[in-house]
mmCIF file with all atom_site columns, N, CA and C in Angstrom:
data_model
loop_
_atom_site.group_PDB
_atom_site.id
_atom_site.type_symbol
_atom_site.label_atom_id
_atom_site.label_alt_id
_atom_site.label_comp_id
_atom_site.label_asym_id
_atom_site.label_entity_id
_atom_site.label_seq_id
_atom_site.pdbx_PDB_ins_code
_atom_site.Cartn_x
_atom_site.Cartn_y
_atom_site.Cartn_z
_atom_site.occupancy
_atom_site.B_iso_or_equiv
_atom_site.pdbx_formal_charge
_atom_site.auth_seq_id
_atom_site.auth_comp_id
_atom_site.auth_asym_id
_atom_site.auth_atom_id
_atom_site.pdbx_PDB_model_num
ATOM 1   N N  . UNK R 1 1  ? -21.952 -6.183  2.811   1.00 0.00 ? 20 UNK R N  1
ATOM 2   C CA . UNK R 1 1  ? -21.233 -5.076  2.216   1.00 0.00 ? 20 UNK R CA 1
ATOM 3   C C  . UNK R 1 1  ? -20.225 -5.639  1.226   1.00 0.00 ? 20 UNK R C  1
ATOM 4   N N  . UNK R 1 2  ? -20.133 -4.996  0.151   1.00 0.00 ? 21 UNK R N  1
ATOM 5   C CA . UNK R 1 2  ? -19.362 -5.372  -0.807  1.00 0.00 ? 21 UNK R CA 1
ATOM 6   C C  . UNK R 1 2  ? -18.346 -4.844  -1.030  1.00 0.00 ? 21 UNK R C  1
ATOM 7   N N  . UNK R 1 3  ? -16.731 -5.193  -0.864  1.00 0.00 ? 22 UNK R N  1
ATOM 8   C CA . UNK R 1 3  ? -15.496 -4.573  -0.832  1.00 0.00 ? 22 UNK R CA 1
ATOM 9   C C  . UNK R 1 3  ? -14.715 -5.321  -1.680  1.00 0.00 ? 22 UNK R C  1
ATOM 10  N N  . UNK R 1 4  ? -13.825 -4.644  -2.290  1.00 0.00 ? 23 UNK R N  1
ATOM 11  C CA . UNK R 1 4  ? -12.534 -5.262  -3.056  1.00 0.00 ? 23 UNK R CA 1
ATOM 12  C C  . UNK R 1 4  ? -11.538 -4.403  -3.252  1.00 0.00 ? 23 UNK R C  1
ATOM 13  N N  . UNK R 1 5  ? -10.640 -5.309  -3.538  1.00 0.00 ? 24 UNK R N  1
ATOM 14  C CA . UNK R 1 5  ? -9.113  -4.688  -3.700  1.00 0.00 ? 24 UNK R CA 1
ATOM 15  C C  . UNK R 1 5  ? -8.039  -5.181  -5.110  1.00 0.00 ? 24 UNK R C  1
ATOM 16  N N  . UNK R 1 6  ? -7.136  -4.654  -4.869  1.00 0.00 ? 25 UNK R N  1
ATOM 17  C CA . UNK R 1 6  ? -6.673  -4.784  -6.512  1.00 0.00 ? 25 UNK R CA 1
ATOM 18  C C  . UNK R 1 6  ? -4.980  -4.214  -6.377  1.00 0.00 ? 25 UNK R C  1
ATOM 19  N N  . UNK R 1 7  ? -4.149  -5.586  -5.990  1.00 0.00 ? 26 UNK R N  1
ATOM 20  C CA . UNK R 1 7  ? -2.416  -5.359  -5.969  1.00 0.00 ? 26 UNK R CA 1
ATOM 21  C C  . UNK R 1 7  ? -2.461  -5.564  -7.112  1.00 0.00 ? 26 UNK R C  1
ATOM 22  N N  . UNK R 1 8  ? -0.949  -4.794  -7.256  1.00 0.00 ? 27 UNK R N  1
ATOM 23  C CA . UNK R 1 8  ? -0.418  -5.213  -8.087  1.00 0.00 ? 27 UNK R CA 1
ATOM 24  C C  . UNK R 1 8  ? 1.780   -4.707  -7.373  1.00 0.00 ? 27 UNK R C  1
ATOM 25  N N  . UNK R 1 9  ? 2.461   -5.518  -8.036  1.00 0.00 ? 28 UNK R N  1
ATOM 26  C CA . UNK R 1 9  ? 3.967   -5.411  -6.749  1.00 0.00 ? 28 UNK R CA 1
ATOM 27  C C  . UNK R 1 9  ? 4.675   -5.882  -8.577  1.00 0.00 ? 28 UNK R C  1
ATOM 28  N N  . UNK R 1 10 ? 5.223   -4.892  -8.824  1.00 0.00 ? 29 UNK R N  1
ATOM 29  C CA . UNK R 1 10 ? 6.581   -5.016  -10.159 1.00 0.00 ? 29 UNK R CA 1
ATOM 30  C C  . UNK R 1 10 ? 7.870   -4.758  -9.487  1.00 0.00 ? 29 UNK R C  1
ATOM 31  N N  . UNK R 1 11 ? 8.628   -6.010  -9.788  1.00 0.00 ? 30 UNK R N  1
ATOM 32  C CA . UNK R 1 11 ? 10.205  -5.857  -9.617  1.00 0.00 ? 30 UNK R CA 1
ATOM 33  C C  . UNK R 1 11 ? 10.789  -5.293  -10.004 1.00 0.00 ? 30 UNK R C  1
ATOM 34  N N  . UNK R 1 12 ? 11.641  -4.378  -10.092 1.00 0.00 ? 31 UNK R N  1
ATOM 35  C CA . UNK R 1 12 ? 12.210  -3.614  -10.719 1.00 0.00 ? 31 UNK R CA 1
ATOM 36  C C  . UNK R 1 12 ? 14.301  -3.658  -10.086 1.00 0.00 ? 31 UNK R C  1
ATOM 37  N N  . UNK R 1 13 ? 14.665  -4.535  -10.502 1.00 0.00 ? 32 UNK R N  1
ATOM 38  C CA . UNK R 1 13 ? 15.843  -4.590  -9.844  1.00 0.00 ? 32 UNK R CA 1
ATOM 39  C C  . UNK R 1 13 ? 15.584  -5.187  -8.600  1.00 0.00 ? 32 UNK R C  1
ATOM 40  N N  . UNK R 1 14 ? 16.881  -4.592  -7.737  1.00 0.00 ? 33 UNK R N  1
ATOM 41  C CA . UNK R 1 14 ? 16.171  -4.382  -6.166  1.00 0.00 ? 33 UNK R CA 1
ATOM 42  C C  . UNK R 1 14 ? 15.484  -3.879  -5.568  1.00 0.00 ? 33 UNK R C  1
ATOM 43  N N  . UNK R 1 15 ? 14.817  -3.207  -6.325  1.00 0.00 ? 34 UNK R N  1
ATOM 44  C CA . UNK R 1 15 ? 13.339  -2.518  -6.014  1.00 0.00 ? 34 UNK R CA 1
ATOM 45  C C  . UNK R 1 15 ? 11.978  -3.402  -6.210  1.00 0.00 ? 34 UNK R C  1
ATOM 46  N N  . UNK R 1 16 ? 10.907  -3.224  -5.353  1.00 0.00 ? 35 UNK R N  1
ATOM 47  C CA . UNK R 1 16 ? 9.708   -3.505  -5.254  1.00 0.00 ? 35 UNK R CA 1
ATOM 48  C C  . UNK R 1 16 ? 8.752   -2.716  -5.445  1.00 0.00 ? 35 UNK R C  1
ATOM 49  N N  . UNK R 1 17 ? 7.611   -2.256  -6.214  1.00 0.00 ? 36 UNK R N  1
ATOM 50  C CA . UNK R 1 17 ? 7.289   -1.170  -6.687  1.00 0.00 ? 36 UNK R CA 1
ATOM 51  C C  . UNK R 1 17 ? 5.658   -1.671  -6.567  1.00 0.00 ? 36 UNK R C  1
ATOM 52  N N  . UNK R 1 18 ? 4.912   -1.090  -5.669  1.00 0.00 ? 37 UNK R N  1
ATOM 53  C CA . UNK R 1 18 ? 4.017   -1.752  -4.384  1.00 0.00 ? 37 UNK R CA 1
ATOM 54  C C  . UNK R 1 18 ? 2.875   -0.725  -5.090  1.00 0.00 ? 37 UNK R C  1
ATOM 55  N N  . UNK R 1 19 ? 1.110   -1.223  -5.659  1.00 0.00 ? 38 UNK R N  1
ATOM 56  C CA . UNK R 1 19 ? 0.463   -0.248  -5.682  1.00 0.00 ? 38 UNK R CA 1
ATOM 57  C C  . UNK R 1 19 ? -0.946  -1.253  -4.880  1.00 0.00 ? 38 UNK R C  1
ATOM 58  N N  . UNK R 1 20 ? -2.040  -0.969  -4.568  1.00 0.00 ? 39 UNK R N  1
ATOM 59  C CA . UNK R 1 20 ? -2.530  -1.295  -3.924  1.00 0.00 ? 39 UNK R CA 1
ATOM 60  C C  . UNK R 1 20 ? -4.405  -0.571  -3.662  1.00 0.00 ? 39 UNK R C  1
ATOM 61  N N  . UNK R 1 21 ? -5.347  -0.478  -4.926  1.00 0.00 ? 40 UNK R N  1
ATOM 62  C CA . UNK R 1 21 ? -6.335  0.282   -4.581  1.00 0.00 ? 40 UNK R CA 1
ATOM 63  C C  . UNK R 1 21 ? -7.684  -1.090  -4.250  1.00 0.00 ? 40 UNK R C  1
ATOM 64  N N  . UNK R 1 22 ? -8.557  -0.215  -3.425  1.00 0.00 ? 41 UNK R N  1
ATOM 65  C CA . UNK R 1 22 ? -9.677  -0.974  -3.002  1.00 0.00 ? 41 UNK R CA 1
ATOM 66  C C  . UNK R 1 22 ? -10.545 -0.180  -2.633  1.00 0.00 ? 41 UNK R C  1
ATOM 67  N N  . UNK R 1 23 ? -12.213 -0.388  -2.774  1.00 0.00 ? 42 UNK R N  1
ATOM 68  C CA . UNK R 1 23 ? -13.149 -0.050  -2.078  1.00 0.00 ? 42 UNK R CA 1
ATOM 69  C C  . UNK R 1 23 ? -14.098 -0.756  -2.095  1.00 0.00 ? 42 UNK R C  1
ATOM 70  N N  . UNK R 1 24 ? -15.004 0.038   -0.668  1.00 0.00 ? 43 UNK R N  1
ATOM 71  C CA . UNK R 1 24 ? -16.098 -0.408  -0.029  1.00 0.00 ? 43 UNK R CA 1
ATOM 72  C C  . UNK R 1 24 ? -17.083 0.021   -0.102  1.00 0.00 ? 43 UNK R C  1
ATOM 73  N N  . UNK R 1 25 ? -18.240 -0.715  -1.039  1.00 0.00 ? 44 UNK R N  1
ATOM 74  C CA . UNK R 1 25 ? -19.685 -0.062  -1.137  1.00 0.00 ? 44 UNK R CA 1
ATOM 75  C C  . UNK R 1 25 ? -20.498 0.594   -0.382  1.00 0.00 ? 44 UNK R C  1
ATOM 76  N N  . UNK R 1 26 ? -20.618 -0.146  0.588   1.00 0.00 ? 45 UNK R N  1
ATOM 77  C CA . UNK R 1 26 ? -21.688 0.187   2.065   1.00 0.00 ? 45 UNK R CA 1
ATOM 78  C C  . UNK R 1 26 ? -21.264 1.406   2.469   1.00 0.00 ? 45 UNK R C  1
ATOM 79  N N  . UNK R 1 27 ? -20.078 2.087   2.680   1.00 0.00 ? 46 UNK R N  1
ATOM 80  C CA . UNK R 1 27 ? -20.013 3.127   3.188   1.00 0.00 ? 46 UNK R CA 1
ATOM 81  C C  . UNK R 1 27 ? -19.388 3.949   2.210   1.00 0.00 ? 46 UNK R C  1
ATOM 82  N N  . UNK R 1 28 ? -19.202 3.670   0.841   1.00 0.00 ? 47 UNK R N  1
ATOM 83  C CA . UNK R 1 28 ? -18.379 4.396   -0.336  1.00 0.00 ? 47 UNK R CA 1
ATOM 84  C C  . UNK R 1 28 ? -17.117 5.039   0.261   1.00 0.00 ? 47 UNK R C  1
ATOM 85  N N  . UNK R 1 29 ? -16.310 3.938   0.573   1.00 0.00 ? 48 UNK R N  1
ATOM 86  C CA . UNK R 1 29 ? -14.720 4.357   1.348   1.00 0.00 ? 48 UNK R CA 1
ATOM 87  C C  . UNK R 1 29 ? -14.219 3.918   0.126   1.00 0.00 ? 48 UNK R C  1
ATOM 88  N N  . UNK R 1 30 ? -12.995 4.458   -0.431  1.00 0.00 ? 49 UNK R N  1
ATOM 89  C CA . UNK R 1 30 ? -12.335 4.271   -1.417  1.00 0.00 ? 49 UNK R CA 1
ATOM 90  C C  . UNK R 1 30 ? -10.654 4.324   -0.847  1.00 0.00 ? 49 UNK R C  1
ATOM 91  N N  . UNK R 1 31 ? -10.099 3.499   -0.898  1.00 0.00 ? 50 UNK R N  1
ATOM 92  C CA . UNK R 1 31 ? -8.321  3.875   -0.470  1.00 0.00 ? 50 UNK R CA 1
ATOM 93  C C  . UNK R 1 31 ? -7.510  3.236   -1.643  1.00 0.00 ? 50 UNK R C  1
ATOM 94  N N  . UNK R 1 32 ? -5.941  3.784   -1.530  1.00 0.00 ? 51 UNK R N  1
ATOM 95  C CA . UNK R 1 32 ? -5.195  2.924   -2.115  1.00 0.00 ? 51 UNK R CA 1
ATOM 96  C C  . UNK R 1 32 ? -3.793  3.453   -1.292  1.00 0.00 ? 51 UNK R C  1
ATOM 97  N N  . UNK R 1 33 ? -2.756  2.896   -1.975  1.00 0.00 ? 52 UNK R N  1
ATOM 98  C CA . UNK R 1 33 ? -1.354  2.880   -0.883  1.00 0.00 ? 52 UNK R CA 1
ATOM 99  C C  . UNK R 1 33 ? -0.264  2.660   -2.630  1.00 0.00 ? 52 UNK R C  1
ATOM 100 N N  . UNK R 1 34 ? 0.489   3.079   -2.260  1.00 0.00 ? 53 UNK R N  1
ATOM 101 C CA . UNK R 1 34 ? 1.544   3.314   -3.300  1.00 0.00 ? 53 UNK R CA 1
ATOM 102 C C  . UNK R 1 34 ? 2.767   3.461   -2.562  1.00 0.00 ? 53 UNK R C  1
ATOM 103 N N  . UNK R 1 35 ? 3.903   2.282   -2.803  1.00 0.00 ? 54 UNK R N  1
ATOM 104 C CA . UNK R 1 35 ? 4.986   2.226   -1.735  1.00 0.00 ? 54 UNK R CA 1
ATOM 105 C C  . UNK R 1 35 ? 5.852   1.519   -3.054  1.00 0.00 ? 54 UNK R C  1
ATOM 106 N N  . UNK R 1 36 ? 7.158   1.617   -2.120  1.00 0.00 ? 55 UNK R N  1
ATOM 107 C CA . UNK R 1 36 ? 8.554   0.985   -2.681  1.00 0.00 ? 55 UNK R CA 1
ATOM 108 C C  . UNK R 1 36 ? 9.742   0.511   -2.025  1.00 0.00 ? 55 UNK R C  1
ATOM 109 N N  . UNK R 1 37 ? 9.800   -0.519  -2.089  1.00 0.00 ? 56 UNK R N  1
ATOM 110 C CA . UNK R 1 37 ? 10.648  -1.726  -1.273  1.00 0.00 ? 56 UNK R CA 1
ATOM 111 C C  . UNK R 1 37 ? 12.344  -2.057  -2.161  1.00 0.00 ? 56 UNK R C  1
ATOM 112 N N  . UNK R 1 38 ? 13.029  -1.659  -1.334  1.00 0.00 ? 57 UNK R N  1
ATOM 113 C CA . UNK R 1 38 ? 14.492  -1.544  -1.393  1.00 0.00 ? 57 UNK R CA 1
ATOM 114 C C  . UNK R 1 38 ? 15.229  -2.948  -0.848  1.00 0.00 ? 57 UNK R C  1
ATOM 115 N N  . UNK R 1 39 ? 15.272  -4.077  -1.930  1.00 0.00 ? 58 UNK R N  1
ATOM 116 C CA . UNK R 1 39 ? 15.543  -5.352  -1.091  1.00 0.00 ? 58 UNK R CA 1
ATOM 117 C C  . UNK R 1 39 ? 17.225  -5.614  -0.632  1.00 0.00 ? 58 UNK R C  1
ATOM 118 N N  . UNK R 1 40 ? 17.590  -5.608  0.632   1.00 0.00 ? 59 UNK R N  1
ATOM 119 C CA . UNK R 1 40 ? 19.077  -5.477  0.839   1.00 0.00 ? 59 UNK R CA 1
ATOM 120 C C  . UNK R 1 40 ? 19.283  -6.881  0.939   1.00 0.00 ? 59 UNK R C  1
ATOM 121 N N  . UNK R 1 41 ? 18.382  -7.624  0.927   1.00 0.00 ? 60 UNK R N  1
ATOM 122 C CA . UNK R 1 41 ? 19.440  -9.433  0.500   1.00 0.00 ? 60 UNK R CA 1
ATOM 123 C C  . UNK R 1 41 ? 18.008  -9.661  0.436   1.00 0.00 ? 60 UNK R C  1
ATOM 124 N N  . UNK R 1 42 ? 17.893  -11.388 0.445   1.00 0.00 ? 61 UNK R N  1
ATOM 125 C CA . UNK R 1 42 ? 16.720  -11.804 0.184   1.00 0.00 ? 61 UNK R CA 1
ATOM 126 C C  . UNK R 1 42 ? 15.377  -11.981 1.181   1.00 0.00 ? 61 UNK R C  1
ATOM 127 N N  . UNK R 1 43 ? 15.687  -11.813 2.582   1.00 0.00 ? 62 UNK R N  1
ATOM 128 C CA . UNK R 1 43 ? 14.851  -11.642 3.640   1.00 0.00 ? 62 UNK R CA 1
ATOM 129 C C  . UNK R 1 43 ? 14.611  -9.982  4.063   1.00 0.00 ? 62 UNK R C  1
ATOM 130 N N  . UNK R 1 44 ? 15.271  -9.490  3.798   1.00 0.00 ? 63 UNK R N  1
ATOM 131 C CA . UNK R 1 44 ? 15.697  -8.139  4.769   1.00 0.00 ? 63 UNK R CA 1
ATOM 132 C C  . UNK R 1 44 ? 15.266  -7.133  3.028   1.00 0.00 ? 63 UNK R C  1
ATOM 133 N N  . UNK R 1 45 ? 14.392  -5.822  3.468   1.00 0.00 ? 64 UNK R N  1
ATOM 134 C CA . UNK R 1 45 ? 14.223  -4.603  2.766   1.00 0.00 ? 64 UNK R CA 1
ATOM 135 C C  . UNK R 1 45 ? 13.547  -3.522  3.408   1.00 0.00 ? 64 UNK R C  1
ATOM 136 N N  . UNK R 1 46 ? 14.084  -2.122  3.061   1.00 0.00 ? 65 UNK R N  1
ATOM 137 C CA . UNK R 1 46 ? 13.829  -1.088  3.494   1.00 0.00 ? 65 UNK R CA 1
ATOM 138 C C  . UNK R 1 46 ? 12.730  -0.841  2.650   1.00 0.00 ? 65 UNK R C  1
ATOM 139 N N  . UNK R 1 47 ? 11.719  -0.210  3.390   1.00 0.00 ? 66 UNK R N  1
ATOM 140 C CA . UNK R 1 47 ? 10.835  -0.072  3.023   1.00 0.00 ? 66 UNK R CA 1
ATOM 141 C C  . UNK R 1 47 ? 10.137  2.069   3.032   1.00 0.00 ? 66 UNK R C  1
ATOM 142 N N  . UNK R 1 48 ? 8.489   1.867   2.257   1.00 0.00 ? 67 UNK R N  1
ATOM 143 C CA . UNK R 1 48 ? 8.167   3.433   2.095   1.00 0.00 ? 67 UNK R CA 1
ATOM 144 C C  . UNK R 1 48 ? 6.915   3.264   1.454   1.00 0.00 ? 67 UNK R C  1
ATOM 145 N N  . UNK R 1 49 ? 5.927   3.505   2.134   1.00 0.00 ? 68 UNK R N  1
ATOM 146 C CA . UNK R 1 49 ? 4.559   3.792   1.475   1.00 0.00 ? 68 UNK R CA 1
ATOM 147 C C  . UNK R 1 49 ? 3.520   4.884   1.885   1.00 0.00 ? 68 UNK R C  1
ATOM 148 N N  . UNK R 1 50 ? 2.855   4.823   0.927   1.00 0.00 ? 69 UNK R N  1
ATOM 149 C CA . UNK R 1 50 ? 1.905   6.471   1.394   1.00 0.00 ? 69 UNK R CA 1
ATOM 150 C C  . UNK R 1 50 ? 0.506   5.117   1.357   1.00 0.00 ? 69 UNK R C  1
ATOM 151 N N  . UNK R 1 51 ? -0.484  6.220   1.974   1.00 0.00 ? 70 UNK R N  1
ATOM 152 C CA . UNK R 1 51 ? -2.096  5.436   2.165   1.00 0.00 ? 70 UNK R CA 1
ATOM 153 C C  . UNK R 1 51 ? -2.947  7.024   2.036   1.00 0.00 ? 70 UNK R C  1
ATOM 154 N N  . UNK R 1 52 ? -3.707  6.579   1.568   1.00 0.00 ? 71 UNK R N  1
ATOM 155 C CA . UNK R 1 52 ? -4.601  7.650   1.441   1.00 0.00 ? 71 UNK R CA 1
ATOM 156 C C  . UNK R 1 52 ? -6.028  7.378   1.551   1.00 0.00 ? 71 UNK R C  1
ATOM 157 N N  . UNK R 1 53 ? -7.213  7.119   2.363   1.00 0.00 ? 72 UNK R N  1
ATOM 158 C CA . UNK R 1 53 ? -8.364  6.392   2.689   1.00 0.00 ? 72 UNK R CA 1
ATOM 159 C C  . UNK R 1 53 ? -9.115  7.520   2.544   1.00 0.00 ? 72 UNK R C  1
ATOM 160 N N  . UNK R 1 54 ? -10.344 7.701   1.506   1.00 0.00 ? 73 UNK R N  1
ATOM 161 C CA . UNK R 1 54 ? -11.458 8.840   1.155   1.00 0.00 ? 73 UNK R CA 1
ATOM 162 C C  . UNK R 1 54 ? -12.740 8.059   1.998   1.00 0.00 ? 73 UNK R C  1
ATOM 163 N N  . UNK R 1 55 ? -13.731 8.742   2.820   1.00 0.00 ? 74 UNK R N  1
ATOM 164 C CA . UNK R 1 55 ? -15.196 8.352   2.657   1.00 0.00 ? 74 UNK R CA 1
ATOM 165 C C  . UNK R 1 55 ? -16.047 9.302   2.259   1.00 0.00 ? 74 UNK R C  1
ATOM 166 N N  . UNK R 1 56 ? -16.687 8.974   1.264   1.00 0.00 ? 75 UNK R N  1
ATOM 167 C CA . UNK R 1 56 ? -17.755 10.004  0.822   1.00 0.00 ? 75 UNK R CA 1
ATOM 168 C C  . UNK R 1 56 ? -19.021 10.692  1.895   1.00 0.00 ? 75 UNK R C  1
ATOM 169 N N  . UNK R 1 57 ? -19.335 9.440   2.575   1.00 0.00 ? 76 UNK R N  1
ATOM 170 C CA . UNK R 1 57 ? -20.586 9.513   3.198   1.00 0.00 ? 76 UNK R CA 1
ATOM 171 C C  . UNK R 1 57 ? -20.351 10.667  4.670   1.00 0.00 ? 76 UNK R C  1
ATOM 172 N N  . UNK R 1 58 ? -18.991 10.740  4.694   1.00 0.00 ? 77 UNK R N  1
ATOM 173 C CA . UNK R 1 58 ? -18.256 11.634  5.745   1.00 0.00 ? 77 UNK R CA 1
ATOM 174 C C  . UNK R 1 58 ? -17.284 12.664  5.097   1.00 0.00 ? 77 UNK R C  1
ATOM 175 N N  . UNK R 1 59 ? -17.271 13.557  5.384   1.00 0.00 ? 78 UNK R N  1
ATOM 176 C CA . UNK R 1 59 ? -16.083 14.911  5.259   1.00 0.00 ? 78 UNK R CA 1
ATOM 177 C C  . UNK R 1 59 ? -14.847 14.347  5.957   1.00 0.00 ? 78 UNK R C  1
ATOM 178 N N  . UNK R 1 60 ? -14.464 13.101  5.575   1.00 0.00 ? 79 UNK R N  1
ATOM 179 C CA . UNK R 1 60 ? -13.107 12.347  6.370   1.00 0.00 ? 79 UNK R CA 1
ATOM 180 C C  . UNK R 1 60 ? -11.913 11.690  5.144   1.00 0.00 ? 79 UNK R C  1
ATOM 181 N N  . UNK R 1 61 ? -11.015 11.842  5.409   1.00 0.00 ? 80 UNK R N  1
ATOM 182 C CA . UNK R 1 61 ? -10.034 12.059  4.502   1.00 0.00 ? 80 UNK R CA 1
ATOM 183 C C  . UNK R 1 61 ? -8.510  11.817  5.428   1.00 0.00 ? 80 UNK R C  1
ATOM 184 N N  . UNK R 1 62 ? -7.723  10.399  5.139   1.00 0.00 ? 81 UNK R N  1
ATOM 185 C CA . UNK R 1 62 ? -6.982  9.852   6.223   1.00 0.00 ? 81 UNK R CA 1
ATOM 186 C C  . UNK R 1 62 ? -5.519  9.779   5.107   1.00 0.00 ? 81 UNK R C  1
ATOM 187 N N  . UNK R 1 63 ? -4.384  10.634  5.443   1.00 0.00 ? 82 UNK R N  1
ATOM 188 C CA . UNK R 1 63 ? -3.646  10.219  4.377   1.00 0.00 ? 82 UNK R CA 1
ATOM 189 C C  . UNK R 1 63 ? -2.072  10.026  5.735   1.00 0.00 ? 82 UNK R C  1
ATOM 190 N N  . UNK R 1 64 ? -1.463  8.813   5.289   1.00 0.00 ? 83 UNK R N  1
ATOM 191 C CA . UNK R 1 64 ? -0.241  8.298   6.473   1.00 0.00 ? 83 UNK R CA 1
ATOM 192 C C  . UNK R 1 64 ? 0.824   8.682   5.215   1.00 0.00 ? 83 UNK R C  1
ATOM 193 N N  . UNK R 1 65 ? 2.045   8.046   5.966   1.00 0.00 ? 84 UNK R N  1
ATOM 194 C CA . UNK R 1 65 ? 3.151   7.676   5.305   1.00 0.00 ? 84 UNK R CA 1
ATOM 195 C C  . UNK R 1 65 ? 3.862   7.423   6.126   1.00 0.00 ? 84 UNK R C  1
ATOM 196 N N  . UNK R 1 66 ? 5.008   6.391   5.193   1.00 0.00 ? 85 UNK R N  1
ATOM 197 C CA . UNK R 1 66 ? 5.828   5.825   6.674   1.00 0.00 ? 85 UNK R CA 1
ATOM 198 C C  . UNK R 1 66 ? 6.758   5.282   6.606   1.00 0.00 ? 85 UNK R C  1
ATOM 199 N N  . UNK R 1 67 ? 7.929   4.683   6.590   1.00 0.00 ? 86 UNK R N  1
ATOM 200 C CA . UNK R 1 67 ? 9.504   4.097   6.183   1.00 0.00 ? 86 UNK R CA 1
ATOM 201 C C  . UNK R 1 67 ? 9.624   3.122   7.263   1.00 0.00 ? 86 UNK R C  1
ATOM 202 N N  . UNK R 1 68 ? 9.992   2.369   6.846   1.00 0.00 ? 87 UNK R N  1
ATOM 203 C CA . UNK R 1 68 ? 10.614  1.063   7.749   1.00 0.00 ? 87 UNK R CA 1
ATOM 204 C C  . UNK R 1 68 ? 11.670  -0.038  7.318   1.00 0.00 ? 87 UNK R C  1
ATOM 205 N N  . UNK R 1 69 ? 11.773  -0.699  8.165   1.00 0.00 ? 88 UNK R N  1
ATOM 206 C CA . UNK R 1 69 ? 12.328  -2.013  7.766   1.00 0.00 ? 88 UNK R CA 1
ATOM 207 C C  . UNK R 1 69 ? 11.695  -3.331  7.892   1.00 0.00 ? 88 UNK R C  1
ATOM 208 N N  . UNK R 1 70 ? 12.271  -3.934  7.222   1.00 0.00 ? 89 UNK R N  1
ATOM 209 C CA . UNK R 1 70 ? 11.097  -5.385  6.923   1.00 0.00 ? 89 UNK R CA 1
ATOM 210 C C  . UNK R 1 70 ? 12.266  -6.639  7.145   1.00 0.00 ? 89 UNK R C  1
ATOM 211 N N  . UNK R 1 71 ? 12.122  -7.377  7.875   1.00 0.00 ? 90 UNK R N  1
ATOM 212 C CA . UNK R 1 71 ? 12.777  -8.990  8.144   1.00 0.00 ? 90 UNK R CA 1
ATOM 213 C C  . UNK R 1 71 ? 11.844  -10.158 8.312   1.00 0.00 ? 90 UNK R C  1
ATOM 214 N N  . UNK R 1 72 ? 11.877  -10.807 7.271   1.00 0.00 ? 91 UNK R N  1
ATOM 215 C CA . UNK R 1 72 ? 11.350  -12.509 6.990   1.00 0.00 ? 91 UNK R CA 1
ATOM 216 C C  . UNK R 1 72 ? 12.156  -13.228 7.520   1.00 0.00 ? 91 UNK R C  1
ATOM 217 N N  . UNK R 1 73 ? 11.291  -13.697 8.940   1.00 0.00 ? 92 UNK R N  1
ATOM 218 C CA . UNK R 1 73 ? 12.372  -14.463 10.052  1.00 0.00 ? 92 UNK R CA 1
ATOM 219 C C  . UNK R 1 73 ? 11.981  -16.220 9.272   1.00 0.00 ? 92 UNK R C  1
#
């Protein structure tokens, strides 16, 4: 099965500006994720992204979202 993906992450200040699309042949799943990262020092950022996962071959359709925090121990 043949899959790929395709980041791309622009700095923008203290912002991180997160996009993220990919798909998968074998089952024609298509997703991507679009988020933005709030860096409060250089280990530590608040975080926010959406996901949205399509499959054609199914009437299925998966969309999250979600906020967090992030620490690089």
């Amino acid at each position: 099965a043949k899959a790929w993906s395709a980041t791309v992450v622009q700095p923008v200040g203290q912002f991180d500006l997160k996009a993220v699309y990919g798909h998968k042949n074998l089952d024609d799943v298509t997703s991507y994720t679009v988020g933005v990262a709030y860096n409060l020092s250089k280990r530590t950022a608040l975080e926010a992204n959406y996901l949205k996962v399509s499959a054609n071959t199914a009437a299925n359709e998966v969309r999250l979202a979600g906020v967090g925090i992030m620490h690089k121990f």
